[in-house]
């Protein structure tokens, strides 16, 4: 069934519905005045919540989006949450050591070793004191976006915990450590919960997904392949790391890197080559200095990706809501069409079974009738299984007014919201208004991440750890104007520089 639909969808060259705004009596979803005094992320979050509650949530409830996509309705806390970074990989590839390196310290509940030590999902949170929070308590916490995990039951929640500690890194992002992925059917079945479904739940909400591989263990087990398959649709969030690369020489590294790309090409459905960072991502000095310069540059690139996450959070939230709206709109057309095809009196069960068996043709009919993209349709096999457990006669009929509201969100309300974000066309005055406090110091919104010159065989006085050069203690090389530059930065920005020049 799925092959037939996929073959037909791959030949489709159309697109979404017309981009013009829907005229009518629908109310505007714009927020009120006073936005110039608020942080741009707060503005985006407030308006996204308005758009979701007024236009999207009623349609989700009407057509049971939470059932068909196994995704609970969104709450305010999910719009307000910090960017999340999830780490996925087989056991003993260095996930927990990587987190420890980012934080620069140990954290409660940390377990590191060559054997499968991390046996639970761990969320690292910023807090005033060091403590662990049990999963059941974490899932009902009013200020944390984990209530949706209740659907996986007590067997999962007993293997889910929070690790709270004071950390400058965790003030800006939330880190999610996952259990080491095992090989073998017995190990996989004994988890007590569906690992791939949990990974899929976190992936939908994560801003960045880091896949770690060990330079000595490139085989991709069945469970790892299942976890990668669960990341389908989130390829733009994935970054791969080839860890422990300092333990092999240059020639071996070239072969291992090529083998990893080949394996990923066979596993990931994306036509683009995955971005792979190579290095040794922990605090210990490199075991082999042959590729020290390469590893240092790779680490800087990865840290840059992590550092800017808070600044990109507003765009990511908009992107995720747009994807959800397109899914909701397509689902409403599907359910409305199935409801329309049902007879009023006799033969309802027979007609329902016929529609399920003919689902590929049903999808094609809906796609052509409403000019939808095949990429917005649900997985046909999983959707057909869901349809077998419901009665089509109990479905709600399609409401054009609700569809118009969804279309208005995509063509009018969200584009207006995008205008609140910084753009290259903005004048310096508009840019300062949009960015608020961030314009005074662009690096102030970055995540403070580690820089270790000694790890790469360099001395600290090389200045690698200081973006302004040498420390004040080094009188011969210290940049004497550093303090003046920081003091005069606001005055310089008030003159309206263009590209850093007046």
Tab-separated table of C-alpha atoms in Angstrom, residues 88 90 181-182 195-196 211 213 219-232 263 266-269:
chain	number	residue	atom	x	y	z
A	88	UNK	CA	21.461	9.826	20.757
A	90	UNK	CA	24.993	3.479	21.012
A	181	UNK	CA	21.319	2.047	22.185
A	182	UNK	CA	21.838	-1.698	22.414
A	195	UNK	CA	12.309	3.297	22.869
A	196	UNK	CA	11.808	4.596	19.318
A	211	UNK	CA	23.977	11.554	16.838
A	213	UNK	CA	29.355	7.461	16.820
A	219	UNK	CA	28.035	-0.770	13.003
A	220	UNK	CA	24.453	0.505	13.107
A	221	UNK	CA	22.290	-1.897	15.114
A	222	UNK	CA	18.620	-2.549	14.434
A	223	UNK	CA	17.565	-0.390	17.395
A	224	UNK	CA	19.845	2.454	16.297
A	225	UNK	CA	18.384	2.222	12.793
A	226	UNK	CA	14.907	2.330	14.328
A	227	UNK	CA	15.871	5.420	16.340
A	228	UNK	CA	17.254	7.124	13.212
A	229	UNK	CA	14.055	6.231	11.353
A	230	UNK	CA	12.111	7.864	14.207
A	231	UNK	CA	13.976	11.104	13.424
A	232	UNK	CA	12.479	11.217	9.943
A	263	UNK	CA	26.578	3.727	6.617
A	266	UNK	CA	22.226	3.619	3.753
A	267	UNK	CA	20.321	4.453	6.938
A	268	UNK	CA	19.144	8.057	6.591
A	269	UNK	CA	16.618	8.745	3.851
